[in-house]
Coordinates of C-alpha atoms in Angstrom, one line a residue:
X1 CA 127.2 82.7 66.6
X2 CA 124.1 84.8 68.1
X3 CA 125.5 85.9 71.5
X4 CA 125.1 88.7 73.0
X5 CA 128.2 90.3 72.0
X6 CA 127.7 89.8 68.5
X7 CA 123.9 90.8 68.3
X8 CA 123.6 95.0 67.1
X9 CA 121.6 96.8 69.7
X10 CA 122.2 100.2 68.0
X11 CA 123.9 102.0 65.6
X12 CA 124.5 106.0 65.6
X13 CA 125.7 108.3 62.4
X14 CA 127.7 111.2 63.3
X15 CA 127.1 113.1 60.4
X16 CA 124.5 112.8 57.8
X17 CA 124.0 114.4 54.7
X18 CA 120.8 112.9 53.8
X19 CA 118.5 109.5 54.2
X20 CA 116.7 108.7 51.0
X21 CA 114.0 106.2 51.6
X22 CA 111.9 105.1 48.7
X23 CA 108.1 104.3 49.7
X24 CA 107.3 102.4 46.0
X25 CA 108.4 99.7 44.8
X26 CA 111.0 99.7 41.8
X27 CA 109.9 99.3 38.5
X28 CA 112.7 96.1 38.7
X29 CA 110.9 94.7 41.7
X30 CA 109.3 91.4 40.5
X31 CA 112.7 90.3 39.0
X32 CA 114.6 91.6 42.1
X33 CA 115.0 90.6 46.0
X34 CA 112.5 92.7 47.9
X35 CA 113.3 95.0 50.3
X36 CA 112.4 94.2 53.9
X37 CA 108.5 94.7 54.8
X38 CA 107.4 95.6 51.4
X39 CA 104.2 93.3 49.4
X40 CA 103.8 91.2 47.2
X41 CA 103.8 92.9 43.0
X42 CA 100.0 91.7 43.6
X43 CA 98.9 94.1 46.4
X44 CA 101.8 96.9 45.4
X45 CA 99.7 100.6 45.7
X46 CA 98.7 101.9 42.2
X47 CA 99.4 105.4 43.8
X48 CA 102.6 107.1 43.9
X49 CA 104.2 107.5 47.2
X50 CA 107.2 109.0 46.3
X51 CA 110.5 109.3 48.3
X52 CA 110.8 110.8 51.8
X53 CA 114.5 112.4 52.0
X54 CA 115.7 113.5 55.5
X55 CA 118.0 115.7 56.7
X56 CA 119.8 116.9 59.9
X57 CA 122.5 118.6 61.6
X58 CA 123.3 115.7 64.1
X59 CA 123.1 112.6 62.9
X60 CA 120.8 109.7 63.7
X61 CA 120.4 106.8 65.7
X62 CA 118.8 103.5 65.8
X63 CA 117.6 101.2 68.1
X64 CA 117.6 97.9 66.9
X65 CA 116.1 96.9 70.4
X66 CA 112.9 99.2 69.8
X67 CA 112.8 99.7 66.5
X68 CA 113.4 103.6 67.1
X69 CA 114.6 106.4 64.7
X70 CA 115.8 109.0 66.5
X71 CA 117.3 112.6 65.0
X72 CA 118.4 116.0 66.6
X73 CA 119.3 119.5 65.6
X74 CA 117.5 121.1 62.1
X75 CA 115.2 117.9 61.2
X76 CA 114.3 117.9 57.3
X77 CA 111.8 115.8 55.9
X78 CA 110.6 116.3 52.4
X79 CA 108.4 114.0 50.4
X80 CA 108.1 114.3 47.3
X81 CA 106.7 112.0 43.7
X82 CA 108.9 112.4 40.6
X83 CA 111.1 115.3 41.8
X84 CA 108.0 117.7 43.3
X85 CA 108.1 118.1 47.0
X86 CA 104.5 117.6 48.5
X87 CA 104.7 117.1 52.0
X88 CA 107.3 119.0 54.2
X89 CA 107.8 118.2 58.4
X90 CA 110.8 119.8 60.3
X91 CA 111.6 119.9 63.9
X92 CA 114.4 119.8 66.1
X93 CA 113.7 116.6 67.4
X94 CA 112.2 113.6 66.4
X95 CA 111.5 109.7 67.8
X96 CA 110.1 107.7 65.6
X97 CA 108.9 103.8 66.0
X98 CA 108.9 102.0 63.0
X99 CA 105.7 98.9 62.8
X100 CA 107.7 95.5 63.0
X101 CA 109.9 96.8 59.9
X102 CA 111.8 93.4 59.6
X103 CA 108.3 91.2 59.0
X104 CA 107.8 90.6 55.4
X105 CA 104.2 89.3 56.4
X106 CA 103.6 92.9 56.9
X107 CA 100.9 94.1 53.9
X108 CA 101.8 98.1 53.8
X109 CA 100.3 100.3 51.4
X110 CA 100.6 103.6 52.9
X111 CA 103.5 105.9 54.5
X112 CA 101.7 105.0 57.9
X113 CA 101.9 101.4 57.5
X114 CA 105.4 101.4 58.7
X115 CA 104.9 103.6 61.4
X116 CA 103.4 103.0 64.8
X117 CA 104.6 106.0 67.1
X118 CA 106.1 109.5 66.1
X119 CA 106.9 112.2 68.4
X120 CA 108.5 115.5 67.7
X121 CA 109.4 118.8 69.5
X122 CA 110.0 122.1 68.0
X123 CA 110.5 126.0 68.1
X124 CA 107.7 125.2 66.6
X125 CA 107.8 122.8 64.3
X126 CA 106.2 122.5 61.2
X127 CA 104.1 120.3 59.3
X128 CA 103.4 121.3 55.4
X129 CA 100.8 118.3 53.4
X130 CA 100.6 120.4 50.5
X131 CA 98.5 117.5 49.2
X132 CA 96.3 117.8 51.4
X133 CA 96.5 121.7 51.6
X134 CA 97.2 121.8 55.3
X135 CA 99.5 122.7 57.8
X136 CA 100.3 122.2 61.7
X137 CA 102.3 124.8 63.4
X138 CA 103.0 123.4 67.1
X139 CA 105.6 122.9 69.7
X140 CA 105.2 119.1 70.4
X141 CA 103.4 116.3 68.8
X142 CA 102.9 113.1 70.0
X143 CA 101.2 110.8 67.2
X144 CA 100.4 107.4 68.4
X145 CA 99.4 105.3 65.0
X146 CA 98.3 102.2 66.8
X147 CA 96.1 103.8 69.2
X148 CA 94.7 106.2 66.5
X149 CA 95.7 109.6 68.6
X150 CA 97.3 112.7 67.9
X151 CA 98.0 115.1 70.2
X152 CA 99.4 118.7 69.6
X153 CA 100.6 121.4 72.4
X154 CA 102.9 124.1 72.9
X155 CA 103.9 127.2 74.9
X156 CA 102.4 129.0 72.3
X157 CA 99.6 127.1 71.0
X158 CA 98.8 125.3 68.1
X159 CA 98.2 127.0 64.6
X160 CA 96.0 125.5 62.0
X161 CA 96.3 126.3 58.4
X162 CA 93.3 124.7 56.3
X163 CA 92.1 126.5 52.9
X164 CA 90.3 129.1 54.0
X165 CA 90.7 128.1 57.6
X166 CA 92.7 129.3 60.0
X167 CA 92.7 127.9 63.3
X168 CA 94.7 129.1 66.8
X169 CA 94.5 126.8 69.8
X170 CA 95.9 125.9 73.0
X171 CA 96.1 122.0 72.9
X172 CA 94.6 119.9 69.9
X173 CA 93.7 116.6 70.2
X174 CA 92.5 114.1 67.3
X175 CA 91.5 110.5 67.9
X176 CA 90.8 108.4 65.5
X177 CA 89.7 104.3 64.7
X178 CA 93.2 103.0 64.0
X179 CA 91.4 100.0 61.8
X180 CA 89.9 102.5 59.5
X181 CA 92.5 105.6 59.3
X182 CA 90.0 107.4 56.8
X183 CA 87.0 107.5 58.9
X184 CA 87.7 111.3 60.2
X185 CA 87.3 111.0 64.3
X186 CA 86.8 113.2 67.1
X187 CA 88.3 117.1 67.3
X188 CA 88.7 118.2 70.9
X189 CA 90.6 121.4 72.0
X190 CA 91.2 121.5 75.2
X191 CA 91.5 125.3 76.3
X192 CA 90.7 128.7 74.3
X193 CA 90.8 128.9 70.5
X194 CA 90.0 131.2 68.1
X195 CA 88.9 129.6 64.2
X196 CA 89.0 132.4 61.3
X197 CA 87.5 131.4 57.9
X198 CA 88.0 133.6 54.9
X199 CA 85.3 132.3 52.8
X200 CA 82.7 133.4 50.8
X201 CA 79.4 133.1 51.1
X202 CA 79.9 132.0 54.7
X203 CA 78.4 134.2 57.0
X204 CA 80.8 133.2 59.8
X205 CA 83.8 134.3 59.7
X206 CA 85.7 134.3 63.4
X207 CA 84.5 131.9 66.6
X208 CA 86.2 132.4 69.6
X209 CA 86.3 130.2 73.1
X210 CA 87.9 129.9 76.2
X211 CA 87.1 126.4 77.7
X212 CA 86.5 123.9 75.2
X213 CA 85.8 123.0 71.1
X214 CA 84.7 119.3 70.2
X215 CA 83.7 118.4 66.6
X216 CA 82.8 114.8 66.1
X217 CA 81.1 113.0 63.3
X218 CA 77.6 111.5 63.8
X219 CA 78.3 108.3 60.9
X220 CA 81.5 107.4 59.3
X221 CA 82.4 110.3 57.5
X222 CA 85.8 109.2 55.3
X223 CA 88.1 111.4 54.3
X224 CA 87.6 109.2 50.8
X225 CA 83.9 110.6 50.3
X226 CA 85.2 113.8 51.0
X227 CA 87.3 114.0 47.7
X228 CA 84.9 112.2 45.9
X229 CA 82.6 115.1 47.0
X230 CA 79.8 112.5 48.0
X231 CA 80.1 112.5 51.5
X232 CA 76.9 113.4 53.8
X233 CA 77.6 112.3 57.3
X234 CA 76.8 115.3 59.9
X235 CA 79.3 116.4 62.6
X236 CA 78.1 117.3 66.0
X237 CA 79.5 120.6 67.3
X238 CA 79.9 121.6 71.0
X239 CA 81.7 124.9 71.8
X240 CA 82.1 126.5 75.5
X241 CA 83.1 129.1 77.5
X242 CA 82.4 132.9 76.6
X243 CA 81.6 131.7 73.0
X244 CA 82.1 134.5 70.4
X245 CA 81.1 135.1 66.9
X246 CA 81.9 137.5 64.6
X247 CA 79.6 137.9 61.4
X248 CA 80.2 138.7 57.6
X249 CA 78.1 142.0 58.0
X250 CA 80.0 143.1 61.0
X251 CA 77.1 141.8 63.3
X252 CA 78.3 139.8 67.0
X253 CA 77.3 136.8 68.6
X254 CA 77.8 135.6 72.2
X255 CA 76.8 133.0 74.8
X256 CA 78.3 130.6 77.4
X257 CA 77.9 127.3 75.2
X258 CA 77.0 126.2 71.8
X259 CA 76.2 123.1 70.3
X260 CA 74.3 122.2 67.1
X261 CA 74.6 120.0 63.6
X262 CA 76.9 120.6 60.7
X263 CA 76.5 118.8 57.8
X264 CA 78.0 118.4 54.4
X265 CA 77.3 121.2 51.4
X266 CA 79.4 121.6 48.1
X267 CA 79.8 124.7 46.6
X268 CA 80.9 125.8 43.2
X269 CA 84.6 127.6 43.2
X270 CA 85.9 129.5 39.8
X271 CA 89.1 128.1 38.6
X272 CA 91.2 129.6 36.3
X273 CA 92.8 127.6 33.7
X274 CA 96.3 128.7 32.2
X275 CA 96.0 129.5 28.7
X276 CA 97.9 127.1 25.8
X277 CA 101.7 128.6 25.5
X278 CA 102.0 126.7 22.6
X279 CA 100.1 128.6 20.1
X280 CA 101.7 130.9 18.4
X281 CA 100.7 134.2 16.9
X282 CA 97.7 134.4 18.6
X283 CA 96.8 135.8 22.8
X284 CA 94.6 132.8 24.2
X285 CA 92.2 133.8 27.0
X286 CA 92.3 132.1 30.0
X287 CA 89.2 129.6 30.8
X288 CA 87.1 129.2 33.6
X289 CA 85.4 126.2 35.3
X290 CA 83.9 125.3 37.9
X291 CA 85.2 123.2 40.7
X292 CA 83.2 121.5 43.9
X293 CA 84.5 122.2 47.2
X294 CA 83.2 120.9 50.9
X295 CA 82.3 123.1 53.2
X296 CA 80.3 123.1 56.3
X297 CA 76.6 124.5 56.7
X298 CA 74.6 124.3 60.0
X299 CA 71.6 122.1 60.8
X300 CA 70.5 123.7 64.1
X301 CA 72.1 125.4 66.7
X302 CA 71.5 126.2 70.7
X303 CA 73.0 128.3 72.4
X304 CA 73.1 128.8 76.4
X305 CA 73.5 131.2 78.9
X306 CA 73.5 134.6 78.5
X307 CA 73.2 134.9 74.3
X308 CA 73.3 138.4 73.1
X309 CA 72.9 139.6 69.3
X310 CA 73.8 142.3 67.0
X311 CA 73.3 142.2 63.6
X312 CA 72.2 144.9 61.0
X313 CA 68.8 143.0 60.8
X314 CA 68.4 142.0 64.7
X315 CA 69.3 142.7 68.2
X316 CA 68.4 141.0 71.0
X317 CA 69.7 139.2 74.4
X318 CA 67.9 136.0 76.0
X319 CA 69.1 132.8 78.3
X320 CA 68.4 130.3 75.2
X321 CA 68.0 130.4 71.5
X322 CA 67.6 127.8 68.8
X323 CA 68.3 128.3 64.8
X324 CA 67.2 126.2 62.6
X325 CA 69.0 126.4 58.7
X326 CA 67.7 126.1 55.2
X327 CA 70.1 126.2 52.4
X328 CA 69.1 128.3 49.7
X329 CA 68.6 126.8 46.4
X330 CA 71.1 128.6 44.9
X331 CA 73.2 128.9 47.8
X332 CA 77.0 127.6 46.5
X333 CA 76.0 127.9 43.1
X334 CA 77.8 130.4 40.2
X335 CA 77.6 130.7 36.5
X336 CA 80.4 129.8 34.3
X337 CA 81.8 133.3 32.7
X338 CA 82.9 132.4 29.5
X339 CA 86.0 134.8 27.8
X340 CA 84.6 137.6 25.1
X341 CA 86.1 137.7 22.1
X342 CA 86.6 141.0 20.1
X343 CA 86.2 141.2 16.8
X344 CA 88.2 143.0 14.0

């Protein structure tokens, strides 16, 4: 009988050695039961999810009540697809509210399709999507799936590893439209930052600030446009507080606020590809090609209040200025070097 003695409210592991949870479907799945929450074999993912494997020092709980995971002491959480770890996130502690996980109704086609609130505290923790070459160093995240908002904070800051970006700030905030995850939404820091980017061919290469930073798109730039490399949307910028900027050439570049228009601009990068092992007798010469990669040009910028600068080609100080860009049109652009043979 369904009393109240006999319903589970929650149920704690002392120890655990590790949680394996598989986010695809087995390839037995249309002759087998299907696991709680999971679709139909018609709208399965094509993709590959993987498996997420968590670890801890203290066990777990869960909430039957709420629907909340909760862990403490040396979190682990490694995803990985056929063995390869991709995605990495550990913490010391972690909360985590599943979406209705007992409703079969439930379409989910994503790792976030089953979440609807995480939140996590660390010294700091760390979040490593090697798929997506990025990283989050922070103290505390709060990620609020259903709302579409994550925030970021610590003691220390928040650090921001992106490619050739490298960002330090005091609180990051992203929100986002929770119908349409892959739209990329609004970037605020609130407080100072400093943004480095080791790039080249971009003359920027450190901004500094002490109030504010907000980056927010001007259409409905998706993340899926992005790696398709046809996106074209432009992002609005607005920067203040004792803006700084430091210049490839060594030049400076100060005011009170900036704001201006970035948009969209793919550049060629040199790969190198590994050369064929499997010959033998012969050395092989390593190939190049040429990859696309996004980056950010400007539009126009203004800057406010008090703007000094000093350049190798200019120096000057005024209470407004207004730059207005051109791409070059060979800016981004690099010839293939193909390998020279020697003959005998």
């Amino acid at each position: 009988a369904e009393t109240a003695s006999t319903i589970l409210d929650r149920m704690d592991l002392v120890y655990l050695e590790e949680l394996r949870i598989p986010l695809d479907e087995s390839p037995s799945a249309n002759s087998a039961p299907r696991r709680i929450g999971t679709a139909t074999a018609r709208d399965a993912p094509k993709k590959e999810n993987g498996v997420v494997s968590i670890q801890c020092k203290n066990g777990l709980g869960y909430d039957f009540a709420l629907d909340r995971l909760s862990l403490r002491d040396s979190i682990s959480m490694i995803r990985s697809v056929r063995g390869q770890a991709v995605d990495e996130f550990k913490c010391d502690t972690l909360d985590l509210v599943l979406r209705d996980p007992a409703n079969r109704k439930v379409v989910r086609r994503a790792p976030l399709d089953w979440i609807d609130r995480i939140n996590a505290t660390g010294r700091p923790e760390l979040i490593n999507l090697a798929s997506y070459d990025f990283q989050l160093h922070a103290e505390s995240i709060d990620f609020d799936s259903v709302g579409g908002l994550l925030n970021a904070k610590g003691a220390t800051g928040v650090r921001i590893v992106r490619g050739p970006i490298d960002a330090k700030l005091d609180e990051l905030t992203y929100q986002y439209n929770p119908d349409a995850p892959k739209q990329l939404g609004d970037i605020d820091v609130v407080g100072a930052g400093t943004v480095s980017v080791e790039q080249p061919g971009v003359m920027l290469r450190q901004l500094s600030w002490t109030e504010s930073f907000k980056l927010q798109p001007t259409g409905q730039v998706t993340l899926d446009a992005i790696k398709d490399k046809r996106e074209q949307n432009k992002l609005h910028l607005l920067v203040n507080g004792d803006v700084r900027a430091r210049l490839a050439d060594g030049g400076t570049a100060n005011a009170g606020s900036v704001q201006g228009i970035m948009k969209p601009f793919y550049v060629d990068h040199v790969v190198q590809s590994q050369p064929d092992s499997t010959v033998a007798g012969r050395v092989v010469e390593p190939q190049q090609r040429i990859e696309k990669r996004m980056t950010l040009v400007p539009e126009v910028f203004h800057a406010l209040d008090g703007v000094s600068i000093d350049t190798n080609q200019i120096a000057a100080q005024m209470d407004r200025l207004s730059l207005f860009f051109e791409v070059a049109a060979d800016y981004g652009k690099m010839p293939v070097s193909k390998p020279q043979s020697g003959g005998t």
